[in-house]
mmCIF file of C-alpha atoms in Angstrom:
data_model
loop_
_atom_site.group_PDB
_atom_site.id
_atom_site.type_symbol
_atom_site.label_atom_id
_atom_site.label_comp_id
_atom_site.label_asym_id
_atom_site.label_seq_id
_atom_site.Cartn_x
_atom_site.Cartn_y
_atom_site.Cartn_z
ATOM 1 C CA MET U 1 0.000 0.000 0.000
ATOM 2 C CA LEU U 2 1.246 3.477 -0.964
ATOM 3 C CA VAL U 3 -0.226 6.140 1.331
ATOM 4 C CA VAL U 4 -0.549 9.846 0.559
ATOM 5 C CA THR U 5 -1.233 12.267 3.411
ATOM 6 C CA GLY U 6 -2.903 15.615 2.808
ATOM 7 C CA ALA U 7 -4.567 14.346 -0.359
ATOM 8 C CA SER U 8 -7.284 16.999 -0.082
ATOM 9 C CA GLY U 9 -4.657 19.752 -0.405
ATOM 10 C CA LYS U 10 -3.208 21.069 -3.655
ATOM 11 C CA LEU U 11 0.093 19.180 -3.602
ATOM 12 C CA GLY U 12 -1.320 15.964 -2.141
ATOM 13 C CA GLY U 13 -4.161 15.941 -4.644
ATOM 14 C CA LEU U 14 -1.793 16.337 -7.569
ATOM 15 C CA VAL U 15 0.519 13.634 -6.207
ATOM 16 C CA LEU U 16 -2.455 11.304 -5.985
ATOM 17 C CA GLU U 17 -3.471 11.934 -9.594
ATOM 18 C CA ALA U 18 0.121 11.370 -10.749
ATOM 19 C CA LEU U 19 0.304 8.186 -8.678
ATOM 20 C CA LEU U 20 -2.889 6.860 -10.262
ATOM 21 C CA ARG U 21 -1.096 7.055 -13.611
ATOM 22 C CA LEU U 22 1.686 4.835 -12.259
ATOM 23 C CA VAL U 23 0.017 2.157 -10.116
ATOM 24 C CA PRO U 24 -3.464 0.596 -9.714
ATOM 25 C CA ALA U 25 -5.895 2.482 -7.469
ATOM 26 C CA GLU U 26 -6.165 -0.555 -5.185
ATOM 27 C CA GLN U 27 -2.533 -0.035 -4.131
ATOM 28 C CA ILE U 28 -3.155 3.556 -3.009
ATOM 29 C CA GLY U 29 -4.434 4.872 0.306
ATOM 30 C CA VAL U 30 -5.071 8.459 1.346
ATOM 31 C CA SER U 31 -4.967 9.901 4.836
ATOM 32 C CA VAL U 32 -7.011 13.081 5.357
ATOM 33 C CA ARG U 33 -8.730 14.878 8.218
ATOM 34 C CA GLU U 34 -12.075 14.956 6.391
ATOM 35 C CA PRO U 35 -12.388 11.752 4.377
ATOM 36 C CA GLU U 36 -15.987 12.512 3.413
ATOM 37 C CA LYS U 37 -14.633 15.158 1.036
ATOM 38 C CA LEU U 38 -12.831 12.477 -0.986
ATOM 39 C CA SER U 39 -15.649 10.005 -1.547
ATOM 40 C CA HIS U 40 -15.047 10.359 -5.300
ATOM 41 C CA LEU U 41 -11.632 8.744 -4.794
ATOM 42 C CA ALA U 42 -13.131 5.830 -2.919
ATOM 43 C CA ALA U 43 -15.418 5.314 -5.904
ATOM 44 C CA ARG U 44 -12.287 4.981 -8.049
ATOM 45 C CA GLY U 45 -10.892 2.244 -5.803
ATOM 46 C CA VAL U 46 -8.579 4.338 -3.601
ATOM 47 C CA ARG U 47 -8.634 3.532 0.134
ATOM 48 C CA VAL U 48 -9.775 6.677 1.957
ATOM 49 C CA ARG U 49 -9.330 6.922 5.730
ATOM 50 C CA LYS U 50 -9.294 9.616 8.368
ATOM 51 C CA GLY U 51 -5.815 10.609 9.503
ATOM 52 C CA ASP U 52 -4.951 13.604 11.697
ATOM 53 C CA TYR U 53 -1.371 14.462 12.674
ATOM 54 C CA ASN U 54 -2.696 15.406 16.134
ATOM 55 C CA ASP U 55 -4.281 11.964 16.629
ATOM 56 C CA ALA U 56 -1.848 9.020 16.606
ATOM 57 C CA ASP U 57 -4.657 6.451 16.697
ATOM 58 C CA SER U 58 -6.195 7.873 13.540
ATOM 59 C CA LEU U 59 -2.806 7.620 11.823
ATOM 60 C CA ARG U 60 -2.437 3.993 12.875
ATOM 61 C CA SER U 61 -5.720 3.217 11.145
ATOM 62 C CA ALA U 62 -5.116 5.390 8.081
ATOM 63 C CA TRP U 63 -1.592 4.065 7.512
ATOM 64 C CA ASP U 64 -2.195 0.401 8.274
ATOM 65 C CA GLY U 65 -0.368 -1.761 5.734
ATOM 66 C CA ALA U 66 1.623 1.142 4.265
ATOM 67 C CA ALA U 67 4.857 0.100 2.585
ATOM 68 C CA ARG U 68 5.675 3.637 1.482
ATOM 69 C CA LEU U 69 4.251 6.819 2.967
ATOM 70 C CA LEU U 70 4.315 10.391 1.684
ATOM 71 C CA LEU U 71 4.290 12.710 4.696
ATOM 72 C CA VAL U 72 3.205 16.115 3.425
ATOM 73 C CA SER U 73 4.677 18.684 5.811
ATOM 74 C CA SER U 74 2.272 20.316 8.239
ATOM 75 C CA ASN U 75 1.413 24.002 7.871
ATOM 76 C CA ALA U 76 0.291 24.247 11.497
ATOM 77 C CA ALA U 77 2.975 26.803 12.313
ATOM 78 C CA ALA U 78 1.270 29.389 10.077
ATOM 79 C CA SER U 79 -1.675 29.419 12.489
ATOM 80 C CA GLY U 80 0.404 29.176 15.658
ATOM 81 C CA GLY U 81 0.356 25.357 15.914
ATOM 82 C CA ASN U 82 3.278 23.012 16.489
ATOM 83 C CA ALA U 83 4.265 21.408 13.198
ATOM 84 C CA LEU U 84 7.304 19.689 14.700
ATOM 85 C CA ALA U 85 5.211 17.933 17.352
ATOM 86 C CA GLN U 86 2.903 16.713 14.592
ATOM 87 C CA HIS U 87 5.828 15.453 12.519
ATOM 88 C CA GLU U 88 7.280 13.698 15.580
ATOM 89 C CA THR U 89 3.980 11.880 16.124
ATOM 90 C CA ALA U 90 3.765 10.919 12.450
ATOM 91 C CA ILE U 91 7.311 9.546 12.337
ATOM 92 C CA ALA U 92 6.766 7.537 15.518
ATOM 93 C CA VAL U 93 3.579 5.965 14.124
ATOM 94 C CA ALA U 94 5.274 5.169 10.795
ATOM 95 C CA LYS U 95 8.078 3.372 12.636
ATOM 96 C CA GLU U 96 5.615 1.502 14.841
ATOM 97 C CA LEU U 97 3.720 0.283 11.770
ATOM 98 C CA GLY U 98 6.872 -0.863 9.993
ATOM 99 C CA VAL U 99 6.622 1.536 7.050
ATOM 100 C CA LYS U 100 9.405 0.574 4.640
ATOM 101 C CA ARG U 101 10.153 4.112 3.455
ATOM 102 C CA LEU U 102 8.892 7.495 4.606
ATOM 103 C CA LEU U 103 9.053 10.316 2.067
ATOM 104 C CA TYR U 104 8.788 13.841 3.487
ATOM 105 C CA THR U 105 8.035 17.034 1.573
ATOM 106 C CA SER U 106 10.908 19.250 2.647
ATOM 107 C CA GLN U 107 12.214 22.428 0.991
ATOM 108 C CA VAL U 108 15.451 23.821 -0.433
ATOM 109 C CA SER U 109 15.785 26.177 2.556
ATOM 110 C CA SER U 110 16.076 23.224 4.954
ATOM 111 C CA ASN U 111 18.836 24.310 7.322
ATOM 112 C CA SER U 112 18.963 24.784 11.083
ATOM 113 C CA GLN U 113 20.357 28.293 10.457
ATOM 114 C CA SER U 114 17.839 29.299 7.773
ATOM 115 C CA HIS U 115 16.373 32.796 7.908
ATOM 116 C CA PHE U 116 13.071 31.234 6.772
ATOM 117 C CA PRO U 117 11.172 29.729 9.763
ATOM 118 C CA PRO U 118 9.750 26.784 7.752
ATOM 119 C CA GLY U 119 13.306 26.018 6.607
ATOM 120 C CA ARG U 120 14.364 25.508 10.217
ATOM 121 C CA ASP U 121 11.345 23.256 10.813
ATOM 122 C CA HIS U 122 12.211 21.195 7.735
ATOM 123 C CA ALA U 123 15.774 20.765 8.999
ATOM 124 C CA ALA U 124 14.519 19.668 12.417
ATOM 125 C CA THR U 125 12.157 17.144 10.805
ATOM 126 C CA GLU U 126 14.945 15.770 8.619
ATOM 127 C CA ALA U 127 17.025 15.335 11.791
ATOM 128 C CA MET U 128 14.145 13.373 13.375
ATOM 129 C CA LEU U 129 14.021 11.141 10.308
ATOM 130 C CA ALA U 130 17.784 10.612 10.366
ATOM 131 C CA HIS U 131 17.545 9.321 13.954
ATOM 132 C CA SER U 132 14.304 7.360 13.472
ATOM 133 C CA GLY U 133 15.749 4.140 12.097
ATOM 134 C CA LEU U 134 13.376 4.402 9.122
ATOM 135 C CA ALA U 135 14.471 4.434 5.500
ATOM 136 C CA TRP U 136 13.619 7.965 4.447
ATOM 137 C CA THR U 137 13.751 10.495 1.648
ATOM 138 C CA ALA U 138 13.451 14.253 2.078
ATOM 139 C CA LEU U 139 12.021 15.719 -1.122
ATOM 140 C CA ARG U 140 13.633 19.150 -1.148
ATOM 141 C CA HIS U 141 11.075 21.125 -3.089
ATOM 142 C CA GLY U 142 11.688 24.475 -4.678
ATOM 143 C CA PHE U 143 9.567 27.406 -3.530
ATOM 144 C CA TYR U 144 6.067 27.003 -4.956
ATOM 145 C CA ALA U 145 5.490 29.213 -7.988
ATOM 146 C CA ASP U 146 1.873 29.760 -6.955
ATOM 147 C CA SER U 147 3.220 31.446 -3.821
ATOM 148 C CA ALA U 148 4.959 34.071 -5.929
ATOM 149 C CA ILE U 149 1.607 35.021 -7.424
ATOM 150 C CA SER U 150 -0.406 34.809 -4.190
ATOM 151 C CA MET U 151 2.175 36.736 -2.133
ATOM 152 C CA HIS U 152 2.295 39.530 -4.688
ATOM 153 C CA ALA U 153 -1.254 39.342 -6.061
ATOM 154 C CA ARG U 154 -2.283 42.775 -4.783
ATOM 155 C CA GLY U 155 0.832 44.423 -6.178
ATOM 156 C CA LEU U 156 0.535 42.718 -9.560
ATOM 157 C CA GLU U 157 -3.099 43.798 -9.822
ATOM 158 C CA SER U 158 -2.305 47.395 -8.783
ATOM 159 C CA ARG U 159 0.777 47.461 -11.056
ATOM 160 C CA CYS U 160 3.204 48.194 -8.193
ATOM 161 C CA LEU U 161 5.140 45.429 -6.410
ATOM 162 C CA THR U 162 5.931 46.758 -2.946
ATOM 163 C CA GLY U 163 8.187 44.964 -0.489
ATOM 164 C CA PRO U 164 11.622 44.859 1.129
ATOM 165 C CA GLU U 165 14.736 43.998 -0.849
ATOM 166 C CA ASP U 166 14.520 40.361 -1.945
ATOM 167 C CA GLY U 167 16.608 37.926 -4.000
ATOM 168 C CA LYS U 168 16.406 35.332 -6.728
ATOM 169 C CA VAL U 169 14.071 32.338 -6.282
ATOM 170 C CA ALA U 170 13.962 29.206 -8.453
ATOM 171 C CA TRP U 171 10.157 29.098 -8.460
ATOM 172 C CA THR U 172 8.755 25.591 -9.045
ATOM 173 C CA THR U 173 5.211 24.453 -9.869
ATOM 174 C CA HIS U 174 3.095 22.132 -7.747
ATOM 175 C CA GLN U 175 2.386 20.019 -10.827
ATOM 176 C CA ASP U 176 6.051 19.360 -11.602
ATOM 177 C CA LEU U 177 6.855 18.544 -7.995
ATOM 178 C CA ALA U 178 3.814 16.275 -7.657
ATOM 179 C CA GLU U 179 4.883 14.230 -10.684
ATOM 180 C CA VAL U 180 8.338 13.693 -9.212
ATOM 181 C CA ASP U 181 6.991 12.980 -5.717
ATOM 182 C CA ALA U 182 4.804 10.261 -7.251
ATOM 183 C CA LEU U 183 7.844 8.713 -8.933
ATOM 184 C CA PHE U 184 9.574 8.437 -5.552
ATOM 185 C CA LEU U 185 6.484 7.221 -3.714
ATOM 186 C CA SER U 186 5.793 4.537 -6.306
ATOM 187 C CA GLY U 187 9.395 3.319 -6.168
ATOM 188 C CA HIS U 188 10.164 4.291 -9.771
ATOM 189 C CA GLU U 189 12.886 6.510 -8.247
ATOM 190 C CA THR U 190 14.761 6.022 -4.982
ATOM 191 C CA HIS U 191 17.033 8.317 -2.996
ATOM 192 C CA GLU U 192 18.454 8.022 0.510
ATOM 193 C CA GLY U 193 18.108 11.122 2.689
ATOM 194 C CA PRO U 194 17.707 14.632 1.256
ATOM 195 C CA THR U 195 17.361 14.882 -2.515
ATOM 196 C CA PRO U 196 19.215 17.484 -4.564
ATOM 197 C CA PRO U 197 17.160 20.677 -4.946
ATOM 198 C CA LEU U 198 13.992 19.924 -6.926
ATOM 199 C CA VAL U 199 13.717 23.324 -8.558
ATOM 200 C CA GLY U 200 12.751 25.165 -11.713
ATOM 201 C CA SER U 201 15.264 26.039 -14.398
ATOM 202 C CA GLU U 202 15.499 29.782 -13.710
ATOM 203 C CA ALA U 203 15.758 32.026 -10.655
ATOM 204 C CA LEU U 204 13.796 35.274 -10.568
ATOM 205 C CA ASP U 205 13.311 38.100 -8.094
ATOM 206 C CA MET U 206 10.403 40.529 -7.622
ATOM 207 C CA GLY U 207 11.817 42.836 -10.266
ATOM 208 C CA ASP U 208 11.768 39.964 -12.751
ATOM 209 C CA LEU U 209 8.168 39.110 -11.805
ATOM 210 C CA ALA U 210 7.173 42.737 -12.367
ATOM 211 C CA ARG U 211 8.885 42.787 -15.760
ATOM 212 C CA LEU U 212 7.384 39.486 -16.944
ATOM 213 C CA THR U 213 3.882 40.393 -15.836
ATOM 214 C CA GLY U 214 4.256 43.828 -17.424
ATOM 215 C CA GLU U 215 5.114 42.178 -20.738
ATOM 216 C CA ILE U 216 1.990 40.008 -20.460
ATOM 217 C CA VAL U 217 -0.447 42.816 -19.598
ATOM 218 C CA GLY U 218 1.227 45.439 -21.765
ATOM 219 C CA GLN U 219 1.774 47.855 -18.870
ATOM 220 C CA THR U 220 4.705 48.884 -16.700
ATOM 221 C CA ILE U 221 4.658 47.298 -13.251
ATOM 222 C CA LYS U 222 6.806 49.165 -10.768
ATOM 223 C CA ARG U 223 9.031 47.627 -8.109
ATOM 224 C CA SER U 224 8.860 49.743 -4.944
ATOM 225 C CA LEU U 225 11.269 49.076 -2.074
ATOM 226 C CA ILE U 226 10.207 49.535 1.547
ATOM 227 C CA SER U 227 11.944 48.628 4.796
ATOM 228 C CA GLU U 228 11.201 45.398 6.601
ATOM 229 C CA SER U 229 9.856 47.366 9.569
ATOM 230 C CA THR U 230 7.404 49.192 7.300
ATOM 231 C CA MET U 231 6.237 45.875 5.852
ATOM 232 C CA VAL U 232 5.693 44.500 9.359
ATOM 233 C CA GLU U 233 3.740 47.592 10.391
ATOM 234 C CA ASN U 234 1.552 47.358 7.298
ATOM 235 C CA ALA U 235 0.914 43.652 7.908
ATOM 236 C CA ARG U 236 -0.093 44.255 11.522
ATOM 237 C CA ARG U 237 -2.374 47.070 10.436
ATOM 238 C CA HIS U 238 -4.124 44.577 8.149
ATOM 239 C CA GLY U 239 -4.578 42.189 11.084
ATOM 240 C CA LEU U 240 -2.108 39.472 10.098
ATOM 241 C CA PRO U 241 -0.953 37.301 13.031
ATOM 242 C CA ASP U 242 2.658 37.397 14.170
ATOM 243 C CA SER U 243 3.183 33.780 13.015
ATOM 244 C CA VAL U 244 2.421 34.823 9.432
ATOM 245 C CA ILE U 245 4.425 38.039 9.666
ATOM 246 C CA ASN U 246 7.474 36.121 10.907
ATOM 247 C CA VAL U 247 7.305 33.838 7.865
ATOM 248 C CA MET U 248 6.932 36.853 5.538
ATOM 249 C CA ALA U 249 9.929 38.633 7.033
ATOM 250 C CA GLY U 250 11.922 35.424 7.014
ATOM 251 C CA TYR U 251 11.165 34.901 3.334
ATOM 252 C CA TYR U 252 12.722 38.260 2.373
ATOM 253 C CA ARG U 253 15.773 37.699 4.565
ATOM 254 C CA ALA U 254 16.293 34.198 3.175
ATOM 255 C CA ALA U 255 15.808 35.376 -0.409
ATOM 256 C CA ARG U 256 18.422 38.108 0.074
ATOM 257 C CA GLU U 257 20.850 35.472 1.347
ATOM 258 C CA GLY U 258 20.250 33.262 -1.702
ATOM 259 C CA GLU U 259 18.528 30.408 0.150
ATOM 260 C CA PHE U 260 16.035 29.865 -2.688
ATOM 261 C CA ALA U 261 18.258 30.741 -5.653
ATOM 262 C CA MET U 262 19.996 27.437 -6.430
ATOM 263 C CA ILE U 263 19.444 25.866 -9.855
ATOM 264 C CA ASP U 264 19.799 22.099 -10.230
ATOM 265 C CA PRO U 265 19.142 19.730 -13.158
ATOM 266 C CA THR U 266 17.553 16.950 -11.060
ATOM 267 C CA LEU U 267 13.914 17.966 -11.512
ATOM 268 C CA GLU U 268 14.289 18.294 -15.283
ATOM 269 C CA ARG U 269 16.034 14.919 -15.456
ATOM 270 C CA LEU U 270 13.304 13.177 -13.492
ATOM 271 C CA LEU U 271 10.506 14.819 -15.459
ATOM 272 C CA GLY U 272 12.172 14.122 -18.800
ATOM 273 C CA ARG U 273 11.333 17.659 -19.872
ATOM 274 C CA GLU U 274 12.004 21.265 -18.900
ATOM 275 C CA PRO U 275 10.135 22.324 -15.746
ATOM 276 C CA GLU U 276 7.272 24.736 -16.314
ATOM 277 C CA ARG U 277 8.317 28.379 -16.154
ATOM 278 C CA ILE U 278 6.590 30.920 -13.956
ATOM 279 C CA LYS U 279 5.963 33.076 -17.013
ATOM 280 C CA ASP U 280 3.470 30.459 -18.155
ATOM 281 C CA LEU U 281 1.613 30.656 -14.830
ATOM 282 C CA LEU U 282 1.559 34.448 -15.036
ATOM 283 C CA ALA U 283 0.239 34.282 -18.597
ATOM 284 C CA ARG U 284 -2.632 32.028 -17.518
ATOM 285 C CA LYS U 285 -3.588 34.389 -14.710
ATOM 286 C CA PHE U 286 -3.034 37.771 -16.319
ATOM 287 C CA GLY U 287 -3.022 37.059 -20.061
#
């Protein structure tokens, strides 16, 4: 049994669809907090069970018989929760059940000294895996290209990208990453420990995003620099919680330090084609 967690989310859902192209539905299980939302998958032959990272018993049921497990990283920290405690529970249950290989969706910023808070959490989770006794793979994803659009949606719409100084990011699409994750989960590809960076083929900063979008819409999009403190003040004025603001500030610091800028051929090799470029995503949204 190949088990996908978070299958109701964007990445998990795409991994599931890619997996269904590789193996029979009867070999696939999904673990989600609200299984009733995925009844259409059960109708296709996929095993659908309730699994909550905060409830070890639910994970034991959802992951029963799993040979390989894709642990999609928790986003609990964004709402003030404890993602590391959830990951610790998940890893312990996977070991208890005798999972043959645990695959974890990490990120290229994974480093205990990262300026990006999720990067430090990814590094801590990878350390847990390294000491777990499990066979494991950390899928070091590039920064999601959709995040570039969602983070800067207001600025792109208003034709002025406002933010602190940033740096280059090798933006990577959910679809490309999901296809590669499915290859690893199905056993078509195997890697011990952290993978090389699974990233797009170009690195762009906010100025590049402004230029590309301007070319698509036929208008000039400005890039306006503000201080980090001004960004924090603006975010608090709009009611954003400190947990979200810390991630925002950390993103800009990490980008300036080049934590997201690395280019690597691994994703293209595994896909057998060039990764999708962010310009194509921008064209679909703004073209």
